[in-house]
Amino acid sequence: MLLKGLNDIDKAASKILSSIGENRIICFYGEMGAGKTTLIREICKKLGVTDVVTSPTFALVNEYTDENGTPVYHFDFYRIKQIDEVFDFGYEEYFYNPNAICLIEWPELVEPILPSEGVVDIYLKVNQDSSRVIEIVNKTEQ
């Protein structure tokens, strides 16, 4: 999917939400500035989250609630130096909660502890003209 600008973000968020099915963990891959947080903000808006959605760069996780009362966890693992930091805050309660949605920035830093099922990968690539290409990989369908 090609995003020519911010006007396309609404369409991209809708496409992602329609593509995830029953999967609860959505991993966002992309370089710094690719638009991961912006896309997550729009996904949260579509889910009915009314909280201000910001990147949890220093807190590691922000907790929101969607319009149905479902927990939405937004992770940013950019600043972790060792995976032990993730063990310290009890990641299992988040990743293995069947009633929650986990939106994860910089998942490559925690891949060894991600569940083997229920994960969708979103790849964001910035083109030279500043447009973005988004690829959705539903591991369940592979």
Rosetta silent file (secondary structure, phi, psi, omega in degrees, C-alpha in Angstrom):
SEQUENCE: MLLKGLNDIDKAASKILSSIGENRIICFYGEMGAGKTTLIREICKKLGVTDVVTSPTFALVNEYTDENGTPVYHFDFYRIKQIDEVFDFGYEEYFYNPNAICLIEWPELVEPILPSEGVVDIYLKVNQDSSRVIEIVNKTEQ
SCORE:     score description
SCORE:     0.000 S_00000001
   1 L     0.000  136.371 -179.030    0.000    0.000    0.000 S_00000001
   2 E  -105.399  130.091  173.649    1.327    3.439   -0.927 S_00000001
   3 E  -109.709  115.233 -179.788    0.820    6.486    1.294 S_00000001
   4 L   -82.918  -21.282 -179.440    1.457    9.688   -0.587 S_00000001
   5 L  -174.770 -175.282 -178.084    0.907   11.858    2.487 S_00000001
   6 H   -62.423  -22.970  177.935   -0.907   12.233    5.791 S_00000001
   7 H   -63.659  -21.450 -178.697   -4.235   12.341    3.942 S_00000001
   8 H   -90.518   -5.161 -172.952   -3.790    8.619    3.239 S_00000001
   9 H   -65.873  -35.368  177.762   -3.183    7.615    6.871 S_00000001
  10 H   -59.267  -46.324  179.281   -6.889    7.072    7.580 S_00000001
  11 H   -64.284  -40.992  179.967   -7.110    4.581    4.713 S_00000001
  12 H   -64.105  -44.574  179.317   -3.922    2.809    5.839 S_00000001
  13 H   -62.433  -41.420  178.039   -5.177    2.410    9.427 S_00000001
  14 H   -62.716  -43.313  179.688   -8.483    0.989    8.169 S_00000001
  15 H   -62.837  -43.037  179.228   -6.662   -1.467    5.900 S_00000001
  16 H   -62.604  -48.663 -178.700   -4.423   -2.632    8.756 S_00000001
  17 H   -62.339  -35.407  178.480   -7.361   -3.135   11.127 S_00000001
  18 H   -75.555  -16.990 -177.954   -9.274   -5.079    8.488 S_00000001
  19 H   -92.538  -15.522 -172.111   -6.192   -7.249    7.843 S_00000001
  20 L   -82.719  -19.527  179.303   -5.357   -8.324   11.392 S_00000001
  21 L    58.891 -131.106 -179.160   -8.340  -10.617   11.951 S_00000001
  22 L   -87.319   -1.500 -179.517   -8.159  -12.200   15.401 S_00000001
  23 L   -65.508  142.706 -173.945   -4.468  -11.381   15.806 S_00000001
  24 L  -115.782   -8.626 -178.637   -3.748   -9.243   18.852 S_00000001
  25 E  -118.750  118.462 -177.745   -0.077   -8.265   18.441 S_00000001
  26 E  -116.397  118.009 -176.742    0.813   -5.785   15.733 S_00000001
  27 E  -103.614  129.383 -177.457    4.533   -5.113   15.198 S_00000001
  28 E  -109.913  114.998 -179.655    5.630   -1.949   13.401 S_00000001
  29 E  -107.133  137.404  176.430    8.995   -2.060   11.625 S_00000001
  30 L   167.273  156.179 -179.276   10.590    0.994   10.061 S_00000001
  31 L   -67.268  166.959  176.023   13.434    3.414   10.410 S_00000001
  32 L   -56.330  130.567  178.805   13.306    6.402   12.731 S_00000001
  33 L    85.070    6.080 -178.794   10.828    8.900   11.310 S_00000001
  34 L   -72.847  -20.308  178.702    9.041    6.374    9.099 S_00000001
  35 L   110.642   19.397 -178.786    5.697    7.179   10.735 S_00000001
  36 H   -60.298  -50.424 -178.273    5.172    4.294   13.152 S_00000001
  37 H   -65.509  -39.887  178.863    3.775    6.455   15.961 S_00000001
  38 H   -61.849  -42.687  178.347    1.621    8.479   13.563 S_00000001
  39 H   -66.650  -42.419  177.697    0.127    5.300   12.143 S_00000001
  40 H   -62.605  -39.505  177.714   -0.453    3.863   15.612 S_00000001
  41 H   -58.796  -42.514 -179.775   -2.167    7.111   16.633 S_00000001
  42 H   -70.806  -36.950  176.281   -4.580    6.736   13.697 S_00000001
  43 H   -62.494  -44.621  178.474   -5.199    3.056   14.461 S_00000001
  44 H   -61.173  -40.941  177.352   -6.023    4.002   18.057 S_00000001
  45 H   -59.201  -44.532  179.280   -8.396    6.687   16.797 S_00000001
  46 H   -65.630  -29.686  177.770  -10.171    4.092   14.645 S_00000001
  47 H   -78.155   -9.430 -179.884  -10.413    1.788   17.676 S_00000001
  48 L    89.865   17.733  175.910  -12.143    4.565   19.594 S_00000001
  49 L   -69.733  129.004 -179.480   -9.299    5.383   21.960 S_00000001
  50 L  -103.071   -9.959  177.016   -9.979    8.846   23.387 S_00000001
  51 L   -68.482  160.004  172.631   -6.689    9.227   25.277 S_00000001
  52 L   -73.632  123.910 -177.781   -3.843   11.264   23.812 S_00000001
  53 L   -97.299  116.321  178.080   -1.665    8.731   21.967 S_00000001
  54 L  -131.990  160.541  179.137    2.048    9.410   22.241 S_00000001
  55 L   -70.825  129.221  178.928    5.115    7.250   21.873 S_00000001
  56 L   -85.799   49.233 -173.662    6.077    5.579   25.167 S_00000001
  57 L   -55.028  -41.637 -177.588    9.786    5.934   24.420 S_00000001
  58 L   -95.779  -28.602 -179.271   10.854    6.307   28.040 S_00000001
  59 L   -84.961  -16.105 -175.405    7.995    4.483   29.781 S_00000001
  60 L    75.906  -37.495 -179.665    8.177    1.507   27.348 S_00000001
  61 E  -143.907  137.067  169.146    4.377    1.095   27.402 S_00000001
  62 E  -112.238  141.512 -179.276    1.334    3.344   27.358 S_00000001
  63 E  -112.169  128.362  177.963   -2.026    1.850   28.236 S_00000001
  64 E  -125.772  175.101  174.555   -5.218    2.968   26.534 S_00000001
  65 E  -133.526  134.718  179.052   -8.775    1.645   26.324 S_00000001
  66 L   -83.134 -177.154 -175.464  -10.792    1.365   23.117 S_00000001
  67 L   -65.688  -16.674  178.622  -14.484    2.214   22.762 S_00000001
  68 L   -98.935    3.476 -178.093  -15.445   -1.311   23.912 S_00000001
  69 L    85.888    7.403  178.890  -13.287   -1.213   27.034 S_00000001
  70 L   -75.986  132.370  176.235  -10.596   -3.409   25.466 S_00000001
  71 E   -67.339  137.238  174.500   -7.063   -2.632   26.685 S_00000001
  72 E  -122.642  118.164 -178.557   -4.744   -1.290   23.992 S_00000001
  73 E  -106.144  127.128 -179.062   -1.051   -1.423   24.878 S_00000001
  74 E  -113.626  113.618 -177.384    1.390    0.735   22.921 S_00000001
  75 E  -106.048  147.351  170.396    5.036   -0.272   23.273 S_00000001
  76 E  -137.520  108.494 -175.514    8.196    1.469   22.123 S_00000001
  77 L   -99.151   15.713 -176.735   11.314   -0.622   22.638 S_00000001
  78 L   -55.505  -39.637 -172.544   13.735    1.763   20.926 S_00000001
  79 L   -91.866   -0.480  179.833   15.636    2.586   24.106 S_00000001
  80 L   -72.484  142.288 -179.846   16.032   -0.872   25.613 S_00000001
  81 L  -104.423  -29.124  178.294   19.605   -2.013   25.820 S_00000001
  82 L  -138.859  145.578 -177.950   19.009   -5.546   27.081 S_00000001
  83 L   -63.395  -20.778  177.177   15.997   -7.774   26.809 S_00000001
  84 H   -57.475  -29.200  178.624   16.083   -8.168   30.613 S_00000001
  85 H   -60.939  -32.783  179.407   14.507   -4.702   30.819 S_00000001
  86 H   -75.642  -36.453  176.642   11.379   -6.172   29.240 S_00000001
  87 H   -60.907  -36.725 -175.081   11.365   -9.085   31.680 S_00000001
  88 H   -63.509  -27.898 -178.919   11.422   -6.592   34.541 S_00000001
  89 L  -102.144   10.037  173.202    8.033   -5.068   33.740 S_00000001
  90 L    73.983   53.986 -177.134    6.197   -8.360   33.173 S_00000001
  91 H   -55.600  -28.955 -176.526    5.738   -8.418   29.404 S_00000001
  92 H   -58.692  -38.439 -179.972    3.812  -11.713   29.621 S_00000001
  93 H   -62.494  -27.943  178.537    0.800   -9.977   31.141 S_00000001
  94 H   -87.109  -56.594 -172.858    0.630   -7.764   28.065 S_00000001
  95 H   -65.278  -30.742 -175.285    1.690  -10.057   25.215 S_00000001
  96 L  -106.541   17.288  175.258   -0.369  -13.042   26.359 S_00000001
  97 L   -83.861  110.238 -175.965   -3.553  -11.188   27.332 S_00000001
  98 L   -70.257  -10.360 -178.192   -6.150  -12.585   24.891 S_00000001
  99 L  -105.240   13.079 -177.245   -8.416   -9.597   25.518 S_00000001
 100 L  -124.249  161.130  173.662   -5.892   -6.874   24.675 S_00000001
 101 E  -113.303  131.838  177.694   -4.303   -5.386   21.582 S_00000001
 102 E  -113.025  123.308  176.928   -0.532   -4.767   21.589 S_00000001
 103 E  -111.566  115.922 -167.508    0.911   -2.199   19.181 S_00000001
 104 E  -119.790  119.158  171.306    4.699   -2.514   19.192 S_00000001
 105 E   -92.679  142.257 -179.053    7.303   -0.093   17.843 S_00000001
 106 L    60.207   48.631 -178.641   10.844   -1.447   17.395 S_00000001
 107 H   -68.563  -19.706 -179.407    9.777   -5.107   17.828 S_00000001
 108 H   -60.344  -21.859 -179.797   13.070   -6.361   16.384 S_00000001
 109 H   -80.469  -11.868 -179.747   14.612   -5.640   19.780 S_00000001
 110 L  -129.220   14.936 -176.656   12.261   -8.109   21.523 S_00000001
 111 H   -51.168  -37.273 -178.780   11.597  -10.696   18.812 S_00000001
 112 H   -61.160  -21.799 -177.788   12.883  -13.607   20.940 S_00000001
 113 H  -108.793    2.594  176.809   10.044  -13.108   23.438 S_00000001
 114 L   -71.137  145.228  177.080    7.191  -12.330   21.039 S_00000001
 115 L   -58.327  153.470  179.815    4.472  -14.991   20.880 S_00000001
 116 L   -82.784  -13.706  179.530    4.749  -17.423   17.982 S_00000001
 117 L  -129.468  158.060  175.108    1.070  -16.943   17.063 S_00000001
 118 L    79.732   23.071 -175.647   -1.301  -14.022   16.763 S_00000001
 119 E  -116.340  135.445  172.472    1.269  -11.581   15.358 S_00000001
 120 E  -120.271  132.774  178.444    0.980   -9.287   12.335 S_00000001
 121 E  -101.640  134.114  176.230    4.031   -7.404   11.063 S_00000001
 122 E  -116.729  121.292  179.842    3.697   -3.959    9.496 S_00000001
 123 E  -108.157  124.862  177.744    6.693   -2.730    7.500 S_00000001
 124 E  -110.722  127.024  178.402    6.984    0.995    6.744 S_00000001
 125 E  -124.882  131.701  178.940    9.463    2.156    4.125 S_00000001
 126 E   -92.448  125.794  176.433   10.116    5.813    3.305 S_00000001
 127 L   -85.745  166.796 -178.994   10.607    6.586   -0.387 S_00000001
 128 L   -61.265  -27.940  179.098   12.823    9.390   -1.687 S_00000001
 129 L   -87.692   11.864  179.922    9.744   11.539   -2.370 S_00000001
 130 L    73.811    2.179  171.529    8.704   11.111    1.323 S_00000001
 131 L   -72.719  165.361  179.825    5.810    8.822    0.429 S_00000001
 132 E  -123.138  147.484  170.920    5.582    5.589    2.389 S_00000001
 133 E  -111.460  129.568  178.480    5.069    2.001    1.399 S_00000001
 134 E  -115.623  127.288  176.418    3.296   -0.158    3.959 S_00000001
 135 E  -116.024  130.329  179.836    3.474   -3.929    3.793 S_00000001
 136 E  -107.281  122.323  179.722    1.212   -6.036    6.010 S_00000001
 137 E  -119.723  106.696  177.994    2.442   -9.553    6.802 S_00000001
 138 E   -90.662  103.333 -174.752   -0.076  -11.721    8.623 S_00000001
 139 H   -63.809  -25.351  179.598    2.047  -14.589    9.881 S_00000001
 140 H   -66.392  -31.558 -176.697   -1.039  -16.678   10.597 S_00000001
 141 H   -86.070   -5.663 -177.065   -1.907  -16.785    6.894 S_00000001
 142 L   -82.434    0.000    0.000    1.556  -17.897    5.773 S_00000001
